[in-house]
Every structure is written in C-alpha cells, then in structure tokens.
C-alpha cells in the first residue's frame, strides 16, 4: 500500500512540472557564454517519472523558484546554473540507483554538498541534475578510544565537531564555512583550513570512504584501519577530485584528541625576514603544540578593523606584518609557559616589536575574528579579485609586492594574508567595481608568477569551473593527460560534474 | 672517445655472458611452483647490448654468482628469483629510457629499493630484469624553515635521517630496516613503522614525487607545496602500489621539527581491558607528545629476553601485558612532568601494576631493544609464521587468544605484539620446523578472522608475492576490479613488477 501511495504522489508532482520538461531549452552558462553544453539528454517526463518512482516526494525537487534557486547558484552568487531537478538521496544505494540510471540515459549530474565552494565546483553550469547529499547527514559512530568517526557525507562539519567534542575528540580540519559545509564536500575538495599545519590534510586523516561511481557501482572503501597496505589505496582518488570520479557518500575519519588548552598570541613585526624568523622560532620552540601560524598584513588588518568596526589588537603601533599564533595542547600551564617564553625571546632578540597573548577565550576569539573576517571586510569594499596560492615560504609575500608594483597608481587595495605555516597565501585585490581591464592586468600574470615558483594556483579552493583553465600552470601536461585518462576510465560518458577541473572538453 | 671506450667495455661484458643469454631456460618460481611465467621476452644479447649502450659498465650487472645473488633473493631468504640482469640507473631519464625499451620489447621489470620487504615484493619471481635504485641516493635539498626535503629514491632512510637531524628536522617515519631500506621503497610500499601514531602515514607526509611509468613517460609530481588542489592528486597512486604502476625516482617529504626531548616508559599490566584503559588515558594526558604506544605480551618478552640474553625491565613481577610508551616533545621538563603524572595516575587507579620510566637514553634504548628485537628472537627459535594485521582496537589481542585456543597442545609459541596505538598487531606463531599441516591450521583461518572484523590482512607489509592471494579478505571485489583496471591503464603490457599484488593473472 505504501508503495502505491508513493506512486500516486509521484504522479501528482510529475504532472505539475510536466509542461516544463517537454521543451528542450537552449541553455547558456551564465557568465561563461563561451562554454558549450555537452551532448547530454534533456530532462524528460520519463526521466522524472523514474526518479519519482524510486524516491519519496521530498527527495525530488522541481519547483524552480521556491526550491531550486538556492541549489543553482553558489553562495557568492558568482556562478549560476539552470538545473530543473534536485535529487536528495538518503542512502548510498539510492545514489547508486540514480547514477546508474543517469549513466544509462546520458544525463549529466552535479553532486552538491553544502555549496560553500569558491570556484563554482558545486553548482551546475547548464541543466545538470543536482544531487544534493544534504539528507544523508547521520553521524553513524564515534569512538573515543580509537578516535574513529564514521559519518554520512551530508553531515555538516560543525554538527560533527560538536559530537566529537562530547567524546573528547576534535576534527582534524576547521574552516570558516563549518556551519554549512558538509564532510563529503570537504573530502571531495580536499578542504584545508586553519588546522592543516597541525593535523595534515585529508589524504592522511580519511581512513576510508564509500563512493558511488558514475555507472552506479558502489565502491566500498569504508575501512576504519589506520594501516592497510592491501593493494592500491583507491579512496585517495576521490579525495580532492571534486565529484568528477565518484560521489562520496560515507566517510571514516581519524580524529585527534580534543586539546584542553588553546592559547592565542598576536605579534607585530617590522619586516618579512622577521616574519620568517618568527615562524622558524615558533616551530622550534612550540613544536608539537603549534596549531596555527597565520599572517595578516597591514592592509588586511586595516580593512577588517575599519570596515567591520573591530577593535585593533592592543599593540604599541601599526606594523607592516602581524602573525597570529595558536597553540593547542593538553596542559594549559605548560602551553602558556612555552608561548610566554617564545614571546619573551622574540621581543628580546628584536624579531618582533610588540606582541600580546590572549588572557581568556573572549580575547582569543577577538584575535581570531581579525583573521577570519578579512574576506568579508574586503567584499564590503567592492569587487574582489581573489587568489589562493601556494608558494615557497621565502617567496610568500613577494607576490603581494610584485602585484602592488604592477598595479601602482590604480585605485585598488592589494593585500595578502593566510596560512603562513603551510605556505598558503590569500592574495586579494579589491576595486570599487569589476573591471575587465584590471583583470587582464592581474591574470594570467599572477598564475604565471606562481608557476615560475613551482607553486600552486589553487592551494585549497580547488579548480571547479572558475579555475579549470589554469590547471597547467601547476600541473605538467603529462599529469593532466593522465588525469583525463583516469576520468575517462571511471566516467566514460563524462556524466559526473562535467565542465569542472579540465579545460576544454574531455576528449581534447 | 669515451663513448667508444664504453662501447668496447660493453662488448666485453656482453661476451662473457652471451652464452647464458642465448638459450631460453624454463624458469620456475622457487617455492611457488604453481606460478607460470608470463609471456615476456627472454633476455637476449640484443637487449643487453641496448642497456650497455645507454648505461656505464658498473650500472649493468650480469655476473650471477658475484653480482646478482643478493638482488635475486629477499633478505629473509624466503623468495628467490632467477634474474640475469640488474640495471642501476643514475637518473630519472635513465629509468625512463630503460622502461621505454622494456615496454617496447615486452621485457618484465622488477624495481628494487633496499630489498628489505617482508612479502617478496622486491625480488623477481622468474627472470624479470631487476632495476635497482641504489645509485640514485642523493639528498637533493633540505630546508629547515619549511621542513621540506627532496631526495632521490635510492637514498637510505638512516642517511636521510642523519642529514635531517643536522637541520633540526626529523623523519615522519622510522622503521627497524632504516639502515638499509630506501625512501623510494618506503614510498612504494607505504611503509609504516613506529612513528605513524604521531606523524601519520606517507599519504600525508609525501608532498610530491617523480615516477616513471611503464612506457617510460616521466610523471613529474615533485611538488613541494603542502597545499595543492589542482586536479587529481596523482602522486597518491604510486604510494603503496609496490612498483606496479610506476617507478618512484624522487620524493619530496614534509619533515617535522626534531623533538628535543624523548621519554620512554614501560608498564606492566594485568588484563587487556587495562591495556585499553592505559591507551585511553595516555592519549588523553600525553596528547600531542605521545609518539609511540607499543604492546608486548608476556610470551614475546620472555622470548626476547631469554633468546637474546637481554635484561628484563625493572618491574616487580611478570605480567601478561607490557606497554612501551614514548613521548617526543620540545621541553624535557614538561614532558617528564606529563609522563610522571600519567604513571602516578595509572598506578593509583590500578590500571597498571608497575611501571618504570627511563632516566637516560641508554635505559630508553634498552627498553626499545626489548620491542625491536622480538622478530629476531622469534626467528632464532625456529620457523616463524608471521602475520601483520590491523584489527579494531577492542579486538586487538583477541586474535592471539583465538589462535592459542585453536592450536592448543601443539608445541608452538603463539605471541602478539605491535603498534597498539594504530591497531596494528604482529601475530607470530613459531614451531621448531616448517610444517604444512600447521600452516593449514593457521591459514586461511587467520585471514578469515581478520576479514570478519573488517581488519586488514596486511597492515604495513604490503601484499607483494606472498600475500597477493589474500587481497579479497580485506578489499571488496569491486575495489580489486578497479585496481586491475588502473593497472591495465597505466601498464597495459604488465611489465612492471608482475606476479605481485594481484592473484591469478591480470586478465582474469
């Protein structure tokens, strides 16, 4: 009886949207008019009927205005697709059935997690069917002793963190978007963030995962073994492949013990050489408790304090550079002693000019706010040209200087901040309005400069749609060739997140 | 003139071995008589002439008795191949030229590092040409500030460690074989060891590598960026693929700061429940400084002390279980205080019965010796059936009990020790002599048991030749299917380390 009810509900929803699905609209990619839609099937009533026959009504969204608009556009409103259908599977098997059908029917699919990406990787470009993992949000198990958590892909990072904290564990990753990003999306994009310095990246922290391949096959790599050398480590393929090789549905994560003591220091520094010396001495003296080492330049700090009316840190002066240091440990007295003697040493030998250590968690939060809200402050000034690059540590700030010289006399702000300890710079250039002339002065120059340092043109944001054309600034033609061959092997019909990662078409 | 000299030397060596290369011998795999040689070319004078034309005389070894015997057999003398040629390239380009030729001529190749593997992965099975990386042993660069070391694949681990220590850095991995194993082999086998608990595995620590594919193509993934999300992370493919997808020739490694304080504790414990409680409290209280948590059972300790005439640790009694704890940190006072208060707490609440902390490095070394020489002590007792498995932490010791019950009344020793903190048990069963009857009582039972716990039948040793038949006890048929497809994609002629990892033939 219940399947009968489901079927009639199915047919009702289906009728309401039938008219829309009958015509084959010419789709164009908003803001990417030169892109051509792949030769995929247009969604038909028959297709919708199938999805409605295997899913419940609330798992099939077709109302473009009320339901789909949020799924079709990224959170920065920089990329917009024209999907007419969102599917919300609740199990790995449902993901499998959907993909098997899409593969057979040549329907393109855009997998979507929390849709917090910065490169347009999680929204459709044309009319790809959106597969949202948001209903698969269960925390399946957390084990304090082994530090292993098993979760469904759609679980929001902050929800998982809260549960881990109750078990004296913490997440090996932390990022600004944690209130909405999902662990499956984090894995698919190899999300980095502010704890990478301490806990490494997801290639090390993910113990296992389940992924569904383009043909619907379920690849069970959901191992919870910290050590397992039995053949190729296939799970690694899916980490950072941005949903183009398979859809991650479950993740087993190795979670470190929750630190019981967190200390935050904020230092003012007069030269970049002294910034590097501060990093060196911090690594040497804080060693195992150093959990973040973030650089903020004067222009970034000035922007965040003035635009957001935030109080400057309590230092004697303005400085060209600031470092925010965080320690995470298991003994507050020990950690404070280590951080205080570091501060003393740095002041005494003139490496830093002034510094402050947060006395309580409110002060610590206030200092972190200065770092975390820079992006928001910059956005409020106008149009932001954003670059997330990795460069060798000694050249970390050089790119900011180079760009300032190149854009001299233009009415812009050019600033740099980011994960100094990991060599990951966020270069930002703001102008009152978007200008293609300015863009042409920045790109491809900036990618070329990074390439010449053997850096990465996308350190943590991925390539998605917006950066796919720059892949060869970081990866060799041979590497890109083999990436394409792997894509072809795992997804011969190219139905999974097409138009992403690779420039041109896949058969080029 | 020098090329002429080289050529005449070439011809001389060539003549001395010409007779051998003219007949096509029937090769059989020693100890694996059921294996069939693949349909590869037999080495001919023409082949040898080619190799001698592109390499110097000392890079081409053909003397079976004086040169080849050490390369043909593994260090435990458990697997022996019949290769007639060892090539010792000095550059990535030479590796490329050799493989391009072998691929075109259908010649099978066995890449070899330090030849310290435990599963017969690094020696030929039949007459594969051995490619030894030993001449590529340069440390290319070490940078203290960024913690990045770039080395050639043939560099011996201990040599690299010595150089890192001079730069206040340390290796993220440490293993018993470090005096002879090579970093390329470590990467190719995803070597684990005793620091994995602290620094994670090589999938996290390797920043980049260069690999040469079966067709001779050079895959340059030698990034030194800690963060790089530009397309698929291809280097991951080669980590742990045991030389079957490509030959690793260079590695960029992220190296942590060298700890300035190392403390070692040794505890006697009455029950496995209390072993787990000791682990839990150690993780909670030592947190960031815990670098090893090794279990040694009574039988293992008794064997190592009696066979090798080593002094027992200074504890009041014998115990069913011992834990060796190591901390590595940056402040000796802090670390000692943490370890001492842990010891006090464990004694007070009865979790452990007795414990000792090494007062100096000699004592610490002596305690570590008890752990590190167990394998040697067991080998001196007779034939050892060795199993290196991952199991869920709560079932860690259960397998030893299960095997003891199964083999009751037989004149054997059944003991367990290993990396408790990583869930990696070394189960060892010794009998005076090899017995196929005993083997049949152990296998496949032991693999089946591990499989039912969703453990790994090879935690850190890999599959190689000896364990290839057990892959499906840990990996799903779908996973193995896709591993085979990847192998076929990267090495369509199956010339790279054939007979390894996959059971049967690749076309099955």
PDB file of C-alpha atoms in Angstrom, chain B residues 310-433:
ATOM      1  CA  UNK B 310      68.597  -9.350  27.394  1.00  0.00           C
ATOM      2  CA  UNK B 311      67.821  -7.993  30.835  1.00  0.00           C
ATOM      3  CA  UNK B 312      64.138  -7.823  31.729  1.00  0.00           C
ATOM      4  CA  UNK B 313      62.823  -4.397  32.606  1.00  0.00           C
ATOM      5  CA  UNK B 314      62.969  -3.493  36.238  1.00  0.00           C
ATOM      6  CA  UNK B 315      59.421  -4.405  37.265  1.00  0.00           C
ATOM      7  CA  UNK B 316      58.163  -6.218  40.361  1.00  0.00           C
ATOM      8  CA  UNK B 317      56.787  -9.197  38.536  1.00  0.00           C
ATOM      9  CA  UNK B 318      55.917 -10.832  35.239  1.00  0.00           C
ATOM     10  CA  UNK B 319      52.773  -9.585  33.567  1.00  0.00           C
ATOM     11  CA  UNK B 320      50.563 -10.828  30.765  1.00  0.00           C
ATOM     12  CA  UNK B 321      50.962  -7.460  29.012  1.00  0.00           C
ATOM     13  CA  UNK B 322      53.508  -4.689  28.784  1.00  0.00           C
ATOM     14  CA  UNK B 323      53.161  -1.296  27.194  1.00  0.00           C
ATOM     15  CA  UNK B 324      56.086   0.715  25.937  1.00  0.00           C
ATOM     16  CA  UNK B 325      55.155   4.385  25.761  1.00  0.00           C
ATOM     17  CA  UNK B 326      57.280   7.018  24.090  1.00  0.00           C
ATOM     18  CA  UNK B 327      56.824  10.773  24.147  1.00  0.00           C
ATOM     19  CA  UNK B 328      58.588  13.217  21.852  1.00  0.00           C
ATOM     20  CA  UNK B 329      58.415  16.889  22.597  1.00  0.00           C
ATOM     21  CA  UNK B 330      60.166  20.213  22.747  1.00  0.00           C
ATOM     22  CA  UNK B 331      60.528  20.671  26.501  1.00  0.00           C
ATOM     23  CA  UNK B 332      62.051  17.939  28.661  1.00  0.00           C
ATOM     24  CA  UNK B 333      60.662  19.276  31.948  1.00  0.00           C
ATOM     25  CA  UNK B 334      57.132  19.493  30.601  1.00  0.00           C
ATOM     26  CA  UNK B 335      57.304  16.069  29.000  1.00  0.00           C
ATOM     27  CA  UNK B 336      58.733  14.403  32.092  1.00  0.00           C
ATOM     28  CA  UNK B 337      56.072  16.034  34.230  1.00  0.00           C
ATOM     29  CA  UNK B 338      53.324  14.790  31.918  1.00  0.00           C
ATOM     30  CA  UNK B 339      54.695  11.250  31.776  1.00  0.00           C
ATOM     31  CA  UNK B 340      55.319  11.073  35.514  1.00  0.00           C
ATOM     32  CA  UNK B 341      51.849  12.239  36.408  1.00  0.00           C
ATOM     33  CA  UNK B 342      50.385   9.743  33.958  1.00  0.00           C
ATOM     34  CA  UNK B 343      52.395   6.963  35.607  1.00  0.00           C
ATOM     35  CA  UNK B 344      51.253   8.105  39.032  1.00  0.00           C
ATOM     36  CA  UNK B 345      47.628   8.198  37.935  1.00  0.00           C
ATOM     37  CA  UNK B 346      47.778   4.760  36.307  1.00  0.00           C
ATOM     38  CA  UNK B 347      49.379   3.214  39.390  1.00  0.00           C
ATOM     39  CA  UNK B 348      46.969   4.937  41.740  1.00  0.00           C
ATOM     40  CA  UNK B 349      43.812   3.864  39.950  1.00  0.00           C
ATOM     41  CA  UNK B 350      45.157   0.354  39.441  1.00  0.00           C
ATOM     42  CA  UNK B 351      45.219   0.453  35.642  1.00  0.00           C
ATOM     43  CA  UNK B 352      48.823  -0.680  35.695  1.00  0.00           C
ATOM     44  CA  UNK B 353      50.545  -2.721  38.406  1.00  0.00           C
ATOM     45  CA  UNK B 354      54.077  -1.454  37.980  1.00  0.00           C
ATOM     46  CA  UNK B 355      55.933   0.862  35.679  1.00  0.00           C
ATOM     47  CA  UNK B 356      59.317   2.404  35.063  1.00  0.00           C
ATOM     48  CA  UNK B 357      60.500   5.484  33.209  1.00  0.00           C
ATOM     49  CA  UNK B 358      63.908   5.537  31.548  1.00  0.00           C
ATOM     50  CA  UNK B 359      66.200   8.014  33.309  1.00  0.00           C
ATOM     51  CA  UNK B 360      68.617   8.369  30.406  1.00  0.00           C
ATOM     52  CA  UNK B 361      68.988   7.499  26.749  1.00  0.00           C
ATOM     53  CA  UNK B 362      70.788   4.220  27.495  1.00  0.00           C
ATOM     54  CA  UNK B 363      67.834   2.998  29.527  1.00  0.00           C
ATOM     55  CA  UNK B 364      65.462   4.226  26.841  1.00  0.00           C
ATOM     56  CA  UNK B 365      67.406   2.345  24.170  1.00  0.00           C
ATOM     57  CA  UNK B 366      67.388  -0.796  26.305  1.00  0.00           C
ATOM     58  CA  UNK B 367      63.610  -0.643  26.645  1.00  0.00           C
ATOM     59  CA  UNK B 368      63.171  -0.095  22.909  1.00  0.00           C
ATOM     60  CA  UNK B 369      65.521  -3.020  22.241  1.00  0.00           C
ATOM     61  CA  UNK B 370      63.080  -5.320  24.013  1.00  0.00           C
ATOM     62  CA  UNK B 371      60.467  -4.313  21.488  1.00  0.00           C
ATOM     63  CA  UNK B 372      62.562  -4.039  18.359  1.00  0.00           C
ATOM     64  CA  UNK B 373      64.406  -7.358  18.637  1.00  0.00           C
ATOM     65  CA  UNK B 374      61.373  -9.588  19.178  1.00  0.00           C
ATOM     66  CA  UNK B 375      61.270 -10.618  15.498  1.00  0.00           C
ATOM     67  CA  UNK B 376      64.924 -11.624  15.608  1.00  0.00           C
ATOM     68  CA  UNK B 377      64.422 -13.574  18.841  1.00  0.00           C
ATOM     69  CA  UNK B 378      61.443 -15.447  17.412  1.00  0.00           C
ATOM     70  CA  UNK B 379      63.369 -16.321  14.242  1.00  0.00           C
ATOM     71  CA  UNK B 380      66.126 -17.861  16.350  1.00  0.00           C
ATOM     72  CA  UNK B 381      63.609 -20.313  17.821  1.00  0.00           C
ATOM     73  CA  UNK B 382      62.753 -21.980  14.530  1.00  0.00           C
ATOM     74  CA  UNK B 383      60.243 -21.340  11.730  1.00  0.00           C
ATOM     75  CA  UNK B 384      58.016 -18.293  12.185  1.00  0.00           C
ATOM     76  CA  UNK B 385      54.528 -17.891  10.749  1.00  0.00           C
ATOM     77  CA  UNK B 386      54.248 -14.080  10.650  1.00  0.00           C
ATOM     78  CA  UNK B 387      51.060 -12.061  10.394  1.00  0.00           C
ATOM     79  CA  UNK B 388      50.863  -8.291  10.270  1.00  0.00           C
ATOM     80  CA  UNK B 389      47.230  -7.351  10.645  1.00  0.00           C
ATOM     81  CA  UNK B 390      45.057  -4.383  11.501  1.00  0.00           C
ATOM     82  CA  UNK B 391      42.083  -5.058  13.745  1.00  0.00           C
ATOM     83  CA  UNK B 392      39.662  -2.844  15.660  1.00  0.00           C
ATOM     84  CA  UNK B 393      41.347  -1.776  18.865  1.00  0.00           C
ATOM     85  CA  UNK B 394      38.997  -3.684  21.188  1.00  0.00           C
ATOM     86  CA  UNK B 395      39.709  -6.928  19.312  1.00  0.00           C
ATOM     87  CA  UNK B 396      43.433  -6.219  19.178  1.00  0.00           C
ATOM     88  CA  UNK B 397      44.554  -9.150  21.311  1.00  0.00           C
ATOM     89  CA  UNK B 398      41.581 -11.429  20.763  1.00  0.00           C
ATOM     90  CA  UNK B 399      43.218 -12.955  17.699  1.00  0.00           C
ATOM     91  CA  UNK B 400      46.155 -14.185  19.790  1.00  0.00           C
ATOM     92  CA  UNK B 401      43.760 -15.862  22.241  1.00  0.00           C
ATOM     93  CA  UNK B 402      41.734 -17.369  19.404  1.00  0.00           C
ATOM     94  CA  UNK B 403      44.846 -18.801  17.750  1.00  0.00           C
ATOM     95  CA  UNK B 404      46.149 -20.178  21.026  1.00  0.00           C
ATOM     96  CA  UNK B 405      42.872 -21.987  21.581  1.00  0.00           C
ATOM     97  CA  UNK B 406      42.916 -23.277  18.015  1.00  0.00           C
ATOM     98  CA  UNK B 407      46.485 -24.556  18.242  1.00  0.00           C
ATOM     99  CA  UNK B 408      46.232 -25.834  21.818  1.00  0.00           C
ATOM    100  CA  UNK B 409      48.581 -28.649  22.788  1.00  0.00           C
ATOM    101  CA  UNK B 410      50.791 -28.160  19.733  1.00  0.00           C
ATOM    102  CA  UNK B 411      54.466 -27.485  20.506  1.00  0.00           C
ATOM    103  CA  UNK B 412      54.367 -23.913  19.356  1.00  0.00           C
ATOM    104  CA  UNK B 413      54.755 -20.379  20.636  1.00  0.00           C
ATOM    105  CA  UNK B 414      51.880 -18.062  19.770  1.00  0.00           C
ATOM    106  CA  UNK B 415      52.500 -14.451  20.692  1.00  0.00           C
ATOM    107  CA  UNK B 416      51.368 -10.951  19.840  1.00  0.00           C
ATOM    108  CA  UNK B 417      52.976  -7.537  19.945  1.00  0.00           C
ATOM    109  CA  UNK B 418      52.893  -4.389  17.873  1.00  0.00           C
ATOM    110  CA  UNK B 419      51.612  -0.910  17.304  1.00  0.00           C
ATOM    111  CA  UNK B 420      48.669  -0.844  19.718  1.00  0.00           C
ATOM    112  CA  UNK B 421      48.073   2.856  19.145  1.00  0.00           C
ATOM    113  CA  UNK B 422      47.459   2.194  15.454  1.00  0.00           C
ATOM    114  CA  UNK B 423      45.526  -1.065  15.838  1.00  0.00           C
ATOM    115  CA  UNK B 424      48.339  -2.960  14.118  1.00  0.00           C
ATOM    116  CA  UNK B 425      49.086  -6.390  15.622  1.00  0.00           C
ATOM    117  CA  UNK B 426      52.063  -8.574  14.800  1.00  0.00           C
ATOM    118  CA  UNK B 427      50.837 -12.108  15.398  1.00  0.00           C
ATOM    119  CA  UNK B 428      53.639 -14.658  15.370  1.00  0.00           C
ATOM    120  CA  UNK B 429      53.496 -18.404  15.665  1.00  0.00           C
ATOM    121  CA  UNK B 430      56.771 -20.302  15.917  1.00  0.00           C
ATOM    122  CA  UNK B 431      57.426 -24.007  15.597  1.00  0.00           C
ATOM    123  CA  UNK B 432      60.728 -25.810  15.538  1.00  0.00           C
ATOM    124  CA  UNK B 433      60.399 -26.536  11.819  1.00  0.00           C
TER     125      UNK B 433
END
